[in-house]
Amino acid sequence: MNIILLGPPGAGKGTQARFLVDERGMVQLSTGDMLRAARTSGTEMGNKVAAVMDAGELVTDDIVIGLIREQLETVTSNGFIFDGFPRTLAQADALGDLLSEQGETLDAVIAMEVDDEALVARITARSTCGGCGEVYNDQTKPIPADEKCTNCGASDFKRRADDNEESLKTRLMEYYKKTSPLLGYYYAKGQMHGVNGLGEIESVKADIAAVMDA
Ligand code: ADP
Ligand code: ZN
C-alpha cells in the first residue's frame, strides 16, 4: 500500500511516518530528509538548494522529482509513504507517472488538518536527535533531563535552520499557494482522506490506521 501524508509544515507528518515504518515495515520517502542529507554530504545539488531551503521556499520540481525517481527505481518495498512530496501539482502528476511506470498504485492520500497557530507553536518548539532523527518538542515531548535521546542515547539535539518564524511564514505561504491545491486534486481523484492532526499523537495515529485498514 502506497500513501501520501499531506499537510502543512509542522502537521506531524514525520512523527506519523515513523510509526508506519516501525510498525508496518513501510518505507518513508521524505524529500525534506533527502535534501538535508544532500546538504550534509556537500553534493553539488545539496549546495545549490541550501539557501532556498533555509529561506523556506520550495526547491525546483526537477530536483525533487529526480530524487523520488531514483528511490522508486532502486528501492523495493511493500509500501511507500510519501512525506513532503508531492508539494506542487506538477510533482503530483509526476508521481502518478512514476508509480505507474513501476507497476505501482497510489492507494490513499492522508491529509493532516491543523491550524496555523498550532503550527507556529509546534515548529518553533521543535528539535531533532542528531543520532536517529527522533523528534522532540519543548511543550509536548521535551528532551529528557539527562539530555540523552530516549530512542538511541545520543546527546546531540539539533534545531533546523528553517524552523524560525521568518522562514516559517514563507513555508506556510508556499504551502497555501502551491501545495494546498493538491487537496482538491486528490479529492477529485477520490483518494483524499482527512484526519484531525490536532489530536494527541496516539489518536492521530489511530485515525491514520483506520484509513489504512479500511
Ligand atoms: P516541513 O517541515 O516544512 O514539512 P520538509 O522537511 O518536508 O519540511 O522540507 C524542508 C524544505 O525542503 C522545504 O521547505 C523545501 O525547501 C524543501 N523541500 C522538501 N520537499 C520538497 C518538495 N517536494 N518540493 C520542493 N521543495 C521541497
Ligand atoms: Zn536519537
Short mmCIF file of N, CA and C and ligand atoms in Angstrom, two decimals, residues 129 131-134 136 149 151-154, ligand 2:
data_model
loop_
_atom_site.label_atom_id
_atom_site.label_comp_id
_atom_site.label_asym_id
_atom_site.label_seq_id
_atom_site.Cartn_x
_atom_site.Cartn_y
_atom_site.Cartn_z
N CYS A 129 16.81 14.66 17.22
CA CYS A 129 18.02 13.96 17.63
C CYS A 129 18.96 13.82 16.43
N GLY A 131 21.34 11.79 16.26
CA GLY A 131 21.71 10.40 16.09
C GLY A 131 20.69 9.60 15.29
N CYS A 132 19.41 9.79 15.59
CA CYS A 132 18.41 8.90 14.98
C CYS A 132 17.24 9.63 14.34
N GLY A 133 17.16 10.94 14.52
CA GLY A 133 16.07 11.68 13.87
C GLY A 133 14.80 11.77 14.69
N GLU A 134 14.81 11.19 15.92
CA GLU A 134 13.64 11.31 16.80
C GLU A 134 13.30 12.79 17.01
N TYR A 136 11.66 15.88 19.06
CA TYR A 136 11.28 16.35 20.39
C TYR A 136 10.58 17.70 20.27
N CYS A 149 18.92 10.99 24.16
CA CYS A 149 17.77 10.59 23.36
C CYS A 149 17.19 9.28 23.90
N ASN A 151 15.46 7.22 22.39
CA ASN A 151 15.47 6.20 21.34
C ASN A 151 16.86 5.62 21.11
N CYS A 152 17.90 6.49 21.06
CA CYS A 152 19.22 5.99 20.67
C CYS A 152 20.33 6.36 21.66
N GLY A 153 20.01 7.20 22.65
CA GLY A 153 21.01 7.54 23.66
C GLY A 153 21.96 8.67 23.29
N ALA A 154 21.89 9.14 22.06
CA ALA A 154 22.79 10.23 21.65
C ALA A 154 22.42 11.51 22.40
ZN ZN B 2 18.19 9.54 18.94
#
